[in-house]
Tab-separated table of C-alpha atoms and ligand atoms in Angstrom:
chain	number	residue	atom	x	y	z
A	105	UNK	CA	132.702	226.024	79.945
A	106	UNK	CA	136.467	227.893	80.594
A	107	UNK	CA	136.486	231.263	78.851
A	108	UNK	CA	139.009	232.802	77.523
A	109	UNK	CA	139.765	235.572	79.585
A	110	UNK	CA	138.060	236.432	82.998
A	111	UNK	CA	137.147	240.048	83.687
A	112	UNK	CA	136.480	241.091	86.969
A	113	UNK	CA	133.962	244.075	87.585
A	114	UNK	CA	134.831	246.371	91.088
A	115	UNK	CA	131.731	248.357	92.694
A	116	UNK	CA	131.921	250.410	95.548
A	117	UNK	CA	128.554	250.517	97.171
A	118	UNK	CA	127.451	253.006	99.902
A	119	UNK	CA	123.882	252.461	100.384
A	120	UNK	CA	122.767	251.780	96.952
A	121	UNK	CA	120.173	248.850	98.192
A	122	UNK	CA	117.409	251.547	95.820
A	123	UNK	CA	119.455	250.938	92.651
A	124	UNK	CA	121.007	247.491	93.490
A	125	UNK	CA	118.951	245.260	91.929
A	126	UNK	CA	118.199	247.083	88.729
A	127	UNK	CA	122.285	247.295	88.440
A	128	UNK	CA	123.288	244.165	88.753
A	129	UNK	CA	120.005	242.903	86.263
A	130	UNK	CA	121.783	245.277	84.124
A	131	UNK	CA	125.237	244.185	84.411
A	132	UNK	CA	124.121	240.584	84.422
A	133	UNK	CA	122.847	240.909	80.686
A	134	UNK	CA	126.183	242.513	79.579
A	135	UNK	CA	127.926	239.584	80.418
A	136	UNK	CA	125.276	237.320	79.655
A	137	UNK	CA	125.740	238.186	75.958
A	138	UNK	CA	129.688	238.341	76.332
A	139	UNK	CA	132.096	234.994	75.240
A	140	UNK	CA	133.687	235.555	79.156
A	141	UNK	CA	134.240	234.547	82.442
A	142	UNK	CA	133.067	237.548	84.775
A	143	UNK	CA	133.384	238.470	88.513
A	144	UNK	CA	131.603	240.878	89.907
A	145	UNK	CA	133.148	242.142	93.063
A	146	UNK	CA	130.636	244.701	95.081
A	147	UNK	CA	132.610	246.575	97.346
A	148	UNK	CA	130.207	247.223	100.333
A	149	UNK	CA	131.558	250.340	101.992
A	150	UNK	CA	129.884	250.422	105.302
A	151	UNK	CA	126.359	251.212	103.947
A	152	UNK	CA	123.667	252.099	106.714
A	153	UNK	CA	120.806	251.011	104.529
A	154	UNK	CA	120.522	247.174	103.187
A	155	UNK	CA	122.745	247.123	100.759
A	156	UNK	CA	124.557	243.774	102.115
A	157	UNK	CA	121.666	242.208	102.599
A	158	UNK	CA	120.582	242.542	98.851
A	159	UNK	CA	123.928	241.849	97.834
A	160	UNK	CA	123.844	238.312	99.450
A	161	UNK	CA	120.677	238.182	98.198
A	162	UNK	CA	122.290	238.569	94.735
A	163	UNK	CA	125.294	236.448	96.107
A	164	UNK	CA	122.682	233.488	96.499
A	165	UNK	CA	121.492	233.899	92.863
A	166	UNK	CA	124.369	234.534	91.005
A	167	UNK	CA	127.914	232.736	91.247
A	168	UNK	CA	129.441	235.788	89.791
A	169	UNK	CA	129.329	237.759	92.815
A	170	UNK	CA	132.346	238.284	95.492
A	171	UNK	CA	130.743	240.559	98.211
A	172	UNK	CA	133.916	242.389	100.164
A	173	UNK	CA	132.434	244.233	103.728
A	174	UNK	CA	134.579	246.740	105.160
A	175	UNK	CA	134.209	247.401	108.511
A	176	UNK	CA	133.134	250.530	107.963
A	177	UNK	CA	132.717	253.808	105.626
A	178	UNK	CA	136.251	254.436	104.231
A	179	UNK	CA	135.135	256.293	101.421
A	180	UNK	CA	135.343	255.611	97.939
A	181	UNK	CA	138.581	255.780	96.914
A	182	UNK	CA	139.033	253.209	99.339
A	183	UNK	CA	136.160	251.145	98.815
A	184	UNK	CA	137.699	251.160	94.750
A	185	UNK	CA	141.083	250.061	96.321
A	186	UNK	CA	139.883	246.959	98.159
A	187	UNK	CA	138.179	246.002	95.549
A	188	UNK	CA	140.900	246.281	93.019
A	189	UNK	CA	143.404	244.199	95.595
A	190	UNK	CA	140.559	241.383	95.629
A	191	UNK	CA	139.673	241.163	91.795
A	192	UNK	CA	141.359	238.683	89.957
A	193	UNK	CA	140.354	239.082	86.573
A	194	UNK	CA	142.465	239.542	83.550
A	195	UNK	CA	140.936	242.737	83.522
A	196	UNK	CA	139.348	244.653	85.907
A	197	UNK	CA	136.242	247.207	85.407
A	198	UNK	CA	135.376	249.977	87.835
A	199	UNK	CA	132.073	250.928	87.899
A	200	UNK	CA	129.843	253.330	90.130
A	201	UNK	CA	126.922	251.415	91.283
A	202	UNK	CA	124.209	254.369	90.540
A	203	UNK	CA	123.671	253.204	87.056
A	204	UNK	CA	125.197	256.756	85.962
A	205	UNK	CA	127.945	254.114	84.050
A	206	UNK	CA	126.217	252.406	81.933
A	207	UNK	CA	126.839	248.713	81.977
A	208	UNK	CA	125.905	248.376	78.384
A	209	UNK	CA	129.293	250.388	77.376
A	210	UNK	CA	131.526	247.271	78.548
A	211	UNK	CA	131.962	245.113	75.548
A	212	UNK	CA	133.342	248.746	73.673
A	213	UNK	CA	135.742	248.466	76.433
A	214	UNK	CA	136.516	244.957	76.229
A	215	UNK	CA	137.327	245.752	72.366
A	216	UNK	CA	139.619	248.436	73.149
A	217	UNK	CA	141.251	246.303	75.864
A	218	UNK	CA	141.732	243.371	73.321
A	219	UNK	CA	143.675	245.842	71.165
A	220	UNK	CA	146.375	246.152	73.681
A	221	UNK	CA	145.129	249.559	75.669
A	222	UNK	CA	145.788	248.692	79.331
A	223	UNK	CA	143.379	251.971	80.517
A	224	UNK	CA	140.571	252.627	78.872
A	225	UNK	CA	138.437	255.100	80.625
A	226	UNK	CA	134.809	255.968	79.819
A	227	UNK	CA	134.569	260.094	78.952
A	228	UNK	CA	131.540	261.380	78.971
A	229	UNK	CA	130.308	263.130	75.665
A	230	UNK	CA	127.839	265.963	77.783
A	231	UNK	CA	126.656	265.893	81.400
A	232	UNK	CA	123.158	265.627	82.547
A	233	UNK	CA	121.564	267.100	85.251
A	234	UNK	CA	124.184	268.752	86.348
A	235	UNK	CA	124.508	272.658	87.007
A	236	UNK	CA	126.938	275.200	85.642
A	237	UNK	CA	128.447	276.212	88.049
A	238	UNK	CA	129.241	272.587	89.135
A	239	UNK	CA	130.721	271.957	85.300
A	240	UNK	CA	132.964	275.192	85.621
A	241	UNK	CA	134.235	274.142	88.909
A	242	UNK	CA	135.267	271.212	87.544
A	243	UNK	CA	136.870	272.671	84.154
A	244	UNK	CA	138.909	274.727	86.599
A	245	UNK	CA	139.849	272.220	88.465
A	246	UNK	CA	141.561	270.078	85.818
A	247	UNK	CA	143.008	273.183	84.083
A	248	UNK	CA	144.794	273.266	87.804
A	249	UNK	CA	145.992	269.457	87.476
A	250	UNK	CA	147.273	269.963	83.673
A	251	UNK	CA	149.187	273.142	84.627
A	252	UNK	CA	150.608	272.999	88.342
A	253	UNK	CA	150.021	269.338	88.647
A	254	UNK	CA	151.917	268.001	85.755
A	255	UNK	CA	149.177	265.288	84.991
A	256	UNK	CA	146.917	265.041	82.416
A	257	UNK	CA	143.848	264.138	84.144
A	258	UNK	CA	141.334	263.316	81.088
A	259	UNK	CA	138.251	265.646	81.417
A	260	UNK	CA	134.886	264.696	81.508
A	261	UNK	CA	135.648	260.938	82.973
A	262	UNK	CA	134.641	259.344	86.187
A	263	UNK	CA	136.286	256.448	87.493
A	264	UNK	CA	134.105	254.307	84.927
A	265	UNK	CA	137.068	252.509	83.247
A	266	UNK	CA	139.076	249.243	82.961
A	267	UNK	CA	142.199	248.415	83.352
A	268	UNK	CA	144.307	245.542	82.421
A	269	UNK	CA	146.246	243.398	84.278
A	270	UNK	CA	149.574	245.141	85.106
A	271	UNK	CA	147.773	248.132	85.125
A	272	UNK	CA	145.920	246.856	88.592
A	273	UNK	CA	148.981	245.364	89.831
A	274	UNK	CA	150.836	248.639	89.135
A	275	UNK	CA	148.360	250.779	90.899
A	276	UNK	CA	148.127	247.470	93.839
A	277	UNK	CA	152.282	248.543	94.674
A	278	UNK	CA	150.583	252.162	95.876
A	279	UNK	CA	150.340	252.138	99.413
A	280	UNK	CA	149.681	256.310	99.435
A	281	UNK	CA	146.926	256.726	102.139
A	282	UNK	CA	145.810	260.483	100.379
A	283	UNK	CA	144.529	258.194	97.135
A	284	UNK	CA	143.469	260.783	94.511
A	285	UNK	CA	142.088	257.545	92.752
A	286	UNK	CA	141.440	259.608	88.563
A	287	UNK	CA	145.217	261.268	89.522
A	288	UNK	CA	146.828	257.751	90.410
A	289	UNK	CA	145.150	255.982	87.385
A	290	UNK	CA	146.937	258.712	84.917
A	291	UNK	CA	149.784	258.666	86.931
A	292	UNK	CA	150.749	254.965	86.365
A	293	UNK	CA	150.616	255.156	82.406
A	294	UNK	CA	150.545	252.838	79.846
A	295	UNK	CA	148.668	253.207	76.913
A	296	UNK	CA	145.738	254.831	77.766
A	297	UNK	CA	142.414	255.090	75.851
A	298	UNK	CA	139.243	257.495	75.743
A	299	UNK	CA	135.602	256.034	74.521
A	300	UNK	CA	133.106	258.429	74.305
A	301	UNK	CA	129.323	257.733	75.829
A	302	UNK	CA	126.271	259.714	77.283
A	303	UNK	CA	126.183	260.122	81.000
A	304	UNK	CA	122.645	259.389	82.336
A	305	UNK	CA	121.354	261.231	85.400
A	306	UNK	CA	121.762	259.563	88.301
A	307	UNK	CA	119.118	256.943	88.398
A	308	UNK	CA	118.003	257.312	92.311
A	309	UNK	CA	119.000	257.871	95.457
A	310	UNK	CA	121.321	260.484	95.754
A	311	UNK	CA	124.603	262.319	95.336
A	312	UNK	CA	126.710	261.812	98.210
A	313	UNK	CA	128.963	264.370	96.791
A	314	UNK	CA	128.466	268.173	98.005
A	315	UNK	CA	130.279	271.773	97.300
A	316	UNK	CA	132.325	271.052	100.368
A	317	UNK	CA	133.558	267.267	99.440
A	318	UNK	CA	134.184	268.611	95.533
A	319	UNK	CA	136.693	271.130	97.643
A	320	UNK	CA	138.179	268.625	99.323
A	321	UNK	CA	138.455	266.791	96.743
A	322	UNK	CA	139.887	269.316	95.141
A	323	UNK	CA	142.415	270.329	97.486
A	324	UNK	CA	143.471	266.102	97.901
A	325	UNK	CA	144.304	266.127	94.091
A	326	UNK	CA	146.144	269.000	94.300
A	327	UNK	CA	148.686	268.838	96.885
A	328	UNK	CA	148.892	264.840	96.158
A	329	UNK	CA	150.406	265.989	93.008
A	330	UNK	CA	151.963	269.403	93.024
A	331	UNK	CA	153.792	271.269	95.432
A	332	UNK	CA	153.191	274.599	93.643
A	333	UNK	CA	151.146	275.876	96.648
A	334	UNK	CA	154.212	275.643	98.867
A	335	UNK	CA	156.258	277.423	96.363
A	336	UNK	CA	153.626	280.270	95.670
A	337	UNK	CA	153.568	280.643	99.263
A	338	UNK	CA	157.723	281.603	98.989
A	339	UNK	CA	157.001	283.529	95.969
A	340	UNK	CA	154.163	285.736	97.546
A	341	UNK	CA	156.224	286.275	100.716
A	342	UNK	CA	159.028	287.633	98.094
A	343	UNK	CA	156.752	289.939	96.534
A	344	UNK	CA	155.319	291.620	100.156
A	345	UNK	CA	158.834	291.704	101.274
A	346	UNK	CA	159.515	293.402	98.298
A	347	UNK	CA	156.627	295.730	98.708
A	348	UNK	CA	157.312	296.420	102.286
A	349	UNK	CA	160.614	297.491	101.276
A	350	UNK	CA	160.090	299.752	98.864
A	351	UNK	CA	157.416	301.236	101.139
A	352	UNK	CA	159.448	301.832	103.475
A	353	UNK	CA	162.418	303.847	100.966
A	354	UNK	CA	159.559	305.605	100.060
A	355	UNK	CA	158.393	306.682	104.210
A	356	UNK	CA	162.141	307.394	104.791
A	357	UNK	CA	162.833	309.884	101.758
A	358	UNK	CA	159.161	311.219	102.868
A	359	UNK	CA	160.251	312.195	106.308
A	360	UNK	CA	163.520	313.201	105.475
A	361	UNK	CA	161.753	316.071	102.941
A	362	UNK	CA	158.686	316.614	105.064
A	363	UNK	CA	159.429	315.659	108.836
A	364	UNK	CA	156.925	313.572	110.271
A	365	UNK	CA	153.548	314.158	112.148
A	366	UNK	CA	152.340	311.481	113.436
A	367	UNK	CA	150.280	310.624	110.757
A	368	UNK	CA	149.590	306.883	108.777
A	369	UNK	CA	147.489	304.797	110.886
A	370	UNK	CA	145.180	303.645	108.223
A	371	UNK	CA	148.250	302.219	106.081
A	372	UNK	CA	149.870	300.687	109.198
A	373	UNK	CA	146.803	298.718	109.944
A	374	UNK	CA	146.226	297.190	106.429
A	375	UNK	CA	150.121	296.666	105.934
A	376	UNK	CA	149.684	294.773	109.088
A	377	UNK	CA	146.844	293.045	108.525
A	378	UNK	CA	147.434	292.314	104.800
A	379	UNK	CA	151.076	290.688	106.268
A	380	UNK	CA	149.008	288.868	108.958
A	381	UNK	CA	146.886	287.719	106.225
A	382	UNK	CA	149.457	286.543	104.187
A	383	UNK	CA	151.887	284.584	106.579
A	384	UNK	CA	148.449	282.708	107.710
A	385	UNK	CA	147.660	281.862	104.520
A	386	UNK	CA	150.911	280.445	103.676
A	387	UNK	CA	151.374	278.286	107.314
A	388	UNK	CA	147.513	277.191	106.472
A	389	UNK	CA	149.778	275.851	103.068
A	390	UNK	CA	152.314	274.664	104.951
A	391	UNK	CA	149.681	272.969	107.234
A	392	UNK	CA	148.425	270.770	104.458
A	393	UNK	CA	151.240	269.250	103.190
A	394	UNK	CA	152.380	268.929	106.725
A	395	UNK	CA	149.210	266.695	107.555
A	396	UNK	CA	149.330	264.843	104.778
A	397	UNK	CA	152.579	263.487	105.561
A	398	UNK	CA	151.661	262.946	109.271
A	399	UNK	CA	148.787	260.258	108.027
A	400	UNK	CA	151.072	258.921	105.290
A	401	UNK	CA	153.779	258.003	108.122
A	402	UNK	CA	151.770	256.821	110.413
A	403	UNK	CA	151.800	253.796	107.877
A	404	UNK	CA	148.109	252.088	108.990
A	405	UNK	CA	146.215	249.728	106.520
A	406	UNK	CA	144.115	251.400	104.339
A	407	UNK	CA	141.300	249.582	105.150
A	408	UNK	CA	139.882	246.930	107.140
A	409	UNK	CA	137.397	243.786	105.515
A	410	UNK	CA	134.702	242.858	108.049
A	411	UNK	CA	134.000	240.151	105.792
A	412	UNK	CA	134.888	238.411	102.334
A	413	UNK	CA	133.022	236.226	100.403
A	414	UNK	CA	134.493	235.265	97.376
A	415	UNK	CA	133.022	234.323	93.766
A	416	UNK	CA	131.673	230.684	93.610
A	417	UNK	CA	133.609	228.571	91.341
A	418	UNK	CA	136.984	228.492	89.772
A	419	UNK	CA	138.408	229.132	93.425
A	420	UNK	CA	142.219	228.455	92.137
A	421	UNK	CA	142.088	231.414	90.117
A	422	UNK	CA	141.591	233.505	92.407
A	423	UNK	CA	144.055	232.137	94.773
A	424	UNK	CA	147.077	233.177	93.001
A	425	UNK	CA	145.733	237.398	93.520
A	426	UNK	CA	144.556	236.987	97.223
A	427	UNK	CA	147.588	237.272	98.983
A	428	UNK	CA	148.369	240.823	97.253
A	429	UNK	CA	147.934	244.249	98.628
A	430	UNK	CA	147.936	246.606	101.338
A	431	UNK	CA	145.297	245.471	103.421
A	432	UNK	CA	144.588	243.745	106.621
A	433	UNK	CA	141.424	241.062	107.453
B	98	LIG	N1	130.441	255.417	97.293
B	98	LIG	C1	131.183	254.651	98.199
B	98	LIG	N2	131.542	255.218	99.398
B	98	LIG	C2	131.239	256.503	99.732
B	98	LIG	C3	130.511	257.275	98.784
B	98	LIG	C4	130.141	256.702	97.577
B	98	LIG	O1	131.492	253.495	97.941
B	98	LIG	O2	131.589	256.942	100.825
B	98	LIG	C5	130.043	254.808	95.996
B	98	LIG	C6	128.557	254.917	95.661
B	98	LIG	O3	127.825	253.857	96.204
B	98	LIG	C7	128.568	254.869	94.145
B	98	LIG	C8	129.876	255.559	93.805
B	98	LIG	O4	130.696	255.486	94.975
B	98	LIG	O5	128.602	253.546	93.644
B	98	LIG	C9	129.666	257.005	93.356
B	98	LIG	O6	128.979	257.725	94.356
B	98	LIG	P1	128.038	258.974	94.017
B	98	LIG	O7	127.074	258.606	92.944
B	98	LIG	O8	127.483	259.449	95.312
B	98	LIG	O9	129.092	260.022	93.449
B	98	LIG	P2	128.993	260.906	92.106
B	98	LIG	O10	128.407	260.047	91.013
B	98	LIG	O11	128.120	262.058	92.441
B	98	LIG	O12	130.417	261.286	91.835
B	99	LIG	MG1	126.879	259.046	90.958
């Protein structure tokens, strides 16, 4: 039977091997019931546990699959990216392998595709098992995008989306090592899409994400997208120099009507200490955007593939897509 259309399905996996199975049963049955060709490209991102060994388990039983092994733990963002360079679908889904995404909203995504959208991204409609301090952190955070960032990073959405054709291949031209993947899928535009759906908890294992990688995080988005850091840096500079020299009008007419005794030391030390403070601050600024360009000249592959084994049958489709991106085997 040739479908239609084919749609290919990208899942990074860092060991997942708890929730493996009961994903891809899930995922199975969405297609099962769909009118399509599907490929379901599991992104194995240097997992310590046995995830690759279920996956070719899963490999064996299903011609779906296309396993891609890195050679080792790049991360998400570039687990996402190796898979989007290998998928060869029509469209391409990206989907979190903890069964938070549920597999079961495809087909609403598949509709939306069909009417022309080229990103349709899944937004969730509350979050579950998830504290509040971790949901204000995040409203901040995309209050910061919209504002100094100039990108309208939908809120409330994972990476749980697809994305049509030249939508891939536009985001497959970005060889930016720093790959703020939810900034960079905004970024290209299109016509974009929002279906709403109920986040489940996450279904086992657990988070890999922490306070400290959420900051990161943070801090990647931000200066991948905005230099406004660098520029309040200048600004608050102004305003001390400013300070400092009306200070110091006000010392000279001071001494000039009263003399001076040696007198002051407390305001010395925080004026010197505050201006200590704030030139650190400002080259620890500097410092980040300086770093970022030093790994973005040094030019290297995003990733390595340890190994790639490709879906079982229509091999000529996939041809066509291979030779594309940024990577090296
Ligand atoms: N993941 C990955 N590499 C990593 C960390 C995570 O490929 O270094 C995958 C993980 O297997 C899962 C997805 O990224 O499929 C989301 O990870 P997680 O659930 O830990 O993140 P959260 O849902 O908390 O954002
Ligand atoms: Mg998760």
């Amino acid at each position: 039977m040739q479908a239609e259309f084919m749609i290919s399905v990208v899942v990074p996996v860092y060991n997942e091997m708890e929730v493996l199975p009961d994903f891809h049963e899930r995922i199975s049955r969405v297609f099962d019931g769909l009118p399509l060709d599907a490929e379901i490209v599991y992104v194995n991102d240097g997992s310590e546990d046995d995830s690759l060994s279920i996956l070719n388990r899963i490999r064996e039983q299903d011609a779906r699959v296309a396993i891609v092994d890195l050679s080792r733990n790049f991360g998400k963002e570039i687990a996402m990216t190796a898979g989007l360079h290998k998928a060869g679908g029509d469209a391409v889904i990206v989907i979190d392998a903890d069964l938070q995404d549920p597999p079961e909203l495809i087909p609403r995504l598949i509709d939306e595709w069909k009417k022309g959208y080229d990103v349709i991204y899944a937004k969730r409609a509350r979050r579950e098992g998830e504290s509040a301090f971790k949901k204000l952190t995040a409203h901040i955070f995309y209050r910061l995008m919209r504002t100094i960032g100039q990108i309208k990073i939908p809120e409330d959405t994972g990476d749980y989306r697809l994305l049509s054709r030249r939508a891939v291949d536009a985001l497959n031209t970005l060889s930016e090592q720093h790959r703020f993947m939810k900034g960079l899928f905004t970024w290209i535009g299109y016509r974009q899409k929002a279906v709403m759906y109920e986040r489940d908890p996450r279904y086992a294992g657990e988070s890999k994400w922490n306070y400290w990688h959420l900051w990161n995080f943070a801090i990647e988005g931000i200066t991948s997208y905005s230099s406004a850091p660098l520029k309040l840096a200048s600004y608050l500079g102004l305003l001390t120099a400013l300070g400092a020299f009306s200070f110091g009008i006000f010392i000279l007419i001071r001494t000039l009507l009263y003399g001076d005794p040696v007198q002051g030391y407390p305001s010395m030390i925080v004026i010197i200490l505050f201006l200590g403070g704030v030139q650190l601050m400002s080259i620890g600024v500097l410092g980040e955007y300086v770093g970022r360009i030093f790994t973005e000249t040094k030019r290297r592959p995003l990733y390595f593939v340890n190994d790639y084994s490709a879906r079982r049958g229509n091999a000529e489709r996939k041809e066509a897509r291979l030779e594309k991106g940024n990577c090296a085997e």
